[in-house]
mmCIF file of C-alpha atoms and ligand atoms in Angstrom:
data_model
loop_
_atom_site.group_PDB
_atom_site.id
_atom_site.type_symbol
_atom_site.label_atom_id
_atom_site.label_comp_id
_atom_site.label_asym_id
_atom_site.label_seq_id
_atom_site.Cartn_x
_atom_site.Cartn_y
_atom_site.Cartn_z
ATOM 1 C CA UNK P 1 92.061 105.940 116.763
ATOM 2 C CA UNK P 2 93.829 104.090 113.983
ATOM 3 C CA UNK P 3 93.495 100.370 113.742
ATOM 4 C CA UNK P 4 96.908 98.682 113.199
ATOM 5 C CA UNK P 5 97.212 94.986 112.900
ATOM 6 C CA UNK P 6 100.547 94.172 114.734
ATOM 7 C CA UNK P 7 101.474 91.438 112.197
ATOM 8 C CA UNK P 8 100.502 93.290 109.081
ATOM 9 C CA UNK P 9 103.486 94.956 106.997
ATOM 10 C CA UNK P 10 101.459 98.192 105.913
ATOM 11 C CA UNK P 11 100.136 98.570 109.497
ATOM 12 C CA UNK P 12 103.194 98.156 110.614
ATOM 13 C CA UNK P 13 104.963 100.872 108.274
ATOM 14 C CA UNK P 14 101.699 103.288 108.560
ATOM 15 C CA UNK P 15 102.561 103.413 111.944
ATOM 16 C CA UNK P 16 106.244 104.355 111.821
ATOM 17 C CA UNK P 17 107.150 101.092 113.502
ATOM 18 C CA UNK P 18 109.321 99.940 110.502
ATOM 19 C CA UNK P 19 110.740 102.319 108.004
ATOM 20 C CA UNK P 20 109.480 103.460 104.527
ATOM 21 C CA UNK P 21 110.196 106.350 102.477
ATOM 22 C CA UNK P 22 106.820 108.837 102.793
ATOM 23 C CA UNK P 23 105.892 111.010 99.973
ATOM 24 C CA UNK P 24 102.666 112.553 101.024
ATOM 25 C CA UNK P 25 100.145 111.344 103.796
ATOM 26 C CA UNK P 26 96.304 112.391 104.479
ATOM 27 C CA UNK P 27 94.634 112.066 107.499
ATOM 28 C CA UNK P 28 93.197 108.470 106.031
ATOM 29 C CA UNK P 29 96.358 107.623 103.742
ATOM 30 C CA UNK P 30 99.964 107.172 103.946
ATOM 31 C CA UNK P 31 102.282 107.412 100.455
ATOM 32 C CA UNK P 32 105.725 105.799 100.344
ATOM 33 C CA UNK P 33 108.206 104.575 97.695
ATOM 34 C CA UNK P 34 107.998 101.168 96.592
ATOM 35 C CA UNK P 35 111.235 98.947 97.726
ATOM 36 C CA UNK P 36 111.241 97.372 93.903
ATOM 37 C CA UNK P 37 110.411 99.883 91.770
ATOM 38 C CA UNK P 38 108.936 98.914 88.557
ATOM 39 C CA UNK P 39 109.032 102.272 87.117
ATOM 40 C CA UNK P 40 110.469 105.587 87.336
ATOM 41 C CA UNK P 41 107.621 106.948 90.299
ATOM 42 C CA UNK P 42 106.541 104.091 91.767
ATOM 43 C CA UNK P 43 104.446 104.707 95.065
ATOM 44 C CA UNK P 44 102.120 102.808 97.263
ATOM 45 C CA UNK P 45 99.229 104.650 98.757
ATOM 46 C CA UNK P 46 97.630 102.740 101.518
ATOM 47 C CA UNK P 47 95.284 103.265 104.182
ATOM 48 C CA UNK P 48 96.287 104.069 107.884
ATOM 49 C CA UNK P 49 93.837 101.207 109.201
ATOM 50 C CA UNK P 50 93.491 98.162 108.311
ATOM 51 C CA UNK P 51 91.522 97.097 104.834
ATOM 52 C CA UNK P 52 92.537 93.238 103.456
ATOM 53 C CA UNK P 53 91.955 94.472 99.962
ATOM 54 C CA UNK P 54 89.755 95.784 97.124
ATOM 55 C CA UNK P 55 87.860 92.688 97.659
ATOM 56 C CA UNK P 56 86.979 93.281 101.431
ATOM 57 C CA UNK P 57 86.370 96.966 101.030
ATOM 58 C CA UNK P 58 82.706 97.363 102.459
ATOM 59 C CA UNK P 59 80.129 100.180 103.084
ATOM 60 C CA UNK P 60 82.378 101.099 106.713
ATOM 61 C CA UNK P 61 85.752 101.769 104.544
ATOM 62 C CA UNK P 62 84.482 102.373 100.393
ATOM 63 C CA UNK P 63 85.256 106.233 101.528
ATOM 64 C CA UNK P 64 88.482 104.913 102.157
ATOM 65 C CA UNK P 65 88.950 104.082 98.685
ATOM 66 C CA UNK P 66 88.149 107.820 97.416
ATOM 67 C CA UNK P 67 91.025 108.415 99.792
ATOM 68 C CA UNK P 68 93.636 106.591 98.447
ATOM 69 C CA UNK P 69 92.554 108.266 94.401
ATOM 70 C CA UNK P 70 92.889 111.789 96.754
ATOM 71 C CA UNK P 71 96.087 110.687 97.862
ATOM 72 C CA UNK P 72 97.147 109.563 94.727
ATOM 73 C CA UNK P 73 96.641 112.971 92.678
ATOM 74 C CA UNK P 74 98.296 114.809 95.390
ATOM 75 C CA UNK P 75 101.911 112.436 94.623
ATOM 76 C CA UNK P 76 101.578 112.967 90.923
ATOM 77 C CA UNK P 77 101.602 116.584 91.392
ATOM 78 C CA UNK P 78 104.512 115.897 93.710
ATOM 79 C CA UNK P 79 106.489 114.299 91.396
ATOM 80 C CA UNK P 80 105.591 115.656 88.346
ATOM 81 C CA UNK P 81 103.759 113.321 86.481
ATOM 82 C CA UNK P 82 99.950 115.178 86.672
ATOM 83 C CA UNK P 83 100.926 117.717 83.536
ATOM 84 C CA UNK P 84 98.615 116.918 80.476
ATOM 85 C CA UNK P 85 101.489 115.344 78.488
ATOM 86 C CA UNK P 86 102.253 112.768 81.036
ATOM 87 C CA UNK P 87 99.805 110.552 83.092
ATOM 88 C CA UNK P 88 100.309 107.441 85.281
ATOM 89 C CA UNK P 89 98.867 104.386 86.189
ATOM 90 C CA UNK P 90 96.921 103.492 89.508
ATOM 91 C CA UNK P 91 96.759 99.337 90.227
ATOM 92 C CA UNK P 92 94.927 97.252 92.625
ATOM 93 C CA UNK P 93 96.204 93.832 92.781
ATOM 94 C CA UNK P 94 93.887 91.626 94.254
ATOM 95 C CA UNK P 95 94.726 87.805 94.882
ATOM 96 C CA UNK P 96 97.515 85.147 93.737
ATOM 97 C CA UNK P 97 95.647 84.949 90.316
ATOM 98 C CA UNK P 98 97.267 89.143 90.103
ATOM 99 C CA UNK P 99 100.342 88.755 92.329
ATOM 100 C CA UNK P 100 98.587 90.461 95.457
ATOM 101 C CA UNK P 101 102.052 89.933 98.359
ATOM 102 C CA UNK P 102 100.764 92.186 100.972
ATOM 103 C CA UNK P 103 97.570 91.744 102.072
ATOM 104 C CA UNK P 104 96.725 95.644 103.539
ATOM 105 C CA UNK P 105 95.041 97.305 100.201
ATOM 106 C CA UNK P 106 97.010 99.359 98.508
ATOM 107 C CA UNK P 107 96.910 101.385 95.266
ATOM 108 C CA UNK P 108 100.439 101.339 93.318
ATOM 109 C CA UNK P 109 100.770 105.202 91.280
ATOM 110 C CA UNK P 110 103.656 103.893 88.161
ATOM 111 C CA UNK P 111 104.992 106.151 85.804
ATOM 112 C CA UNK P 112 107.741 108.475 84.705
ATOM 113 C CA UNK P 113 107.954 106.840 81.447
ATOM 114 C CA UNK P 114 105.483 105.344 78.537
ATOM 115 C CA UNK P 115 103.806 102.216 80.648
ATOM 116 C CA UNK P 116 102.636 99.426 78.267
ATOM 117 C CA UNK P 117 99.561 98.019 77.391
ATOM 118 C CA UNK P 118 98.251 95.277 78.264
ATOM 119 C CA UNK P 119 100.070 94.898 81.011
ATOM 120 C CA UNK P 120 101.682 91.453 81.330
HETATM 121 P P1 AMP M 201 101.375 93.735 95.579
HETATM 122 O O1 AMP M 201 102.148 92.743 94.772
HETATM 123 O O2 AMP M 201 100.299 94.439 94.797
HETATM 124 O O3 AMP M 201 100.843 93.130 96.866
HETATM 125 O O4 AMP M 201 102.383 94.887 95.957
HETATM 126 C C1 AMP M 201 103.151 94.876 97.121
HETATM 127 C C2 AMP M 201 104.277 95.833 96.884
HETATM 128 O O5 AMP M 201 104.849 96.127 98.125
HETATM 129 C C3 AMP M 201 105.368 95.304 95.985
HETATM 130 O O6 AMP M 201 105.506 96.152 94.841
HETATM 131 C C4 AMP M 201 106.615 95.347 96.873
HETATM 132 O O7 AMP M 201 107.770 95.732 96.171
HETATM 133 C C5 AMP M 201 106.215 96.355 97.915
HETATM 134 N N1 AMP M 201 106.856 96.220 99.205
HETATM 135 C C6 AMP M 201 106.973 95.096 99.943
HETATM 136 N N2 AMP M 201 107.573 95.370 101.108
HETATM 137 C C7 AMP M 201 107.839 96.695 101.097
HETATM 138 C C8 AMP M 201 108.451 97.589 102.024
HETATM 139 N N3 AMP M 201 108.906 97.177 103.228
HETATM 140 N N4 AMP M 201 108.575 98.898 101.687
HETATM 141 C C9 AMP M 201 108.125 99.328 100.492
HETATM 142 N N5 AMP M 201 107.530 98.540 99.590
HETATM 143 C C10 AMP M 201 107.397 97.241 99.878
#
């Protein structure tokens, strides 16, 4: 049984309650597009239940972390950004101090093109 926090966003869309636009899911994880892309593949892999952050992440849900990397691998193979010429970049916002909006952790996969570094 899935926990779902009726006021949370990400619960909410992990649930099918509001809409998204799924690229792969795991029995843990659910991949969808990002509504404001901010790069060619730009895809939020998030966890079915309910995890505040990378902050809260304790010893009941760290497997659920390993998850979301699993999850992750599987959509750059999907859309073609896992050959040995390209790559891609997997963030964890965590807090104002790093823009954090939604508080359900979540794991952005960016690329499709050169990405900077640092970022800004
Ligand atoms: P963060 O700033 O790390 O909390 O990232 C939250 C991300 O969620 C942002 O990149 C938003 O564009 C994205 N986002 C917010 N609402 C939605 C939504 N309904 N569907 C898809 N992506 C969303």
């Amino acid at each position: 049984m899935v926990e779902h926090m009726s006021d949370c966003l990400f619960c909410r869309i992990a649930s099918g309650e509001l809409p998204s636009t799924p690229v792969a899911e795991s029995e843990l994880a659910f991949a969808f597009r990002d509504a404001a892309p901010q790069a060619p593949v730009h895809v939020l892999v998030i966890p079915k239940a309910h995890v505040t952050s990378a902050h809260t992440v304790s010893d009941v849900d760290a497997h659920v972390v390993g998850e979301l990397v699993l999850l992750a691998q599987r959509v750059a193979a999907i859309e073609g950004i896992d050959g040995e010429d390209r790559g891609y970049r997997l963030v964890m916002n965590v807090g104002a101090d790093a823009n954090m909006s939604v508080p359900h952790l979540h794991l952005h996969v960016l690329g499709g093109r050169a990405l900077g570094w640092p970022p800004g």
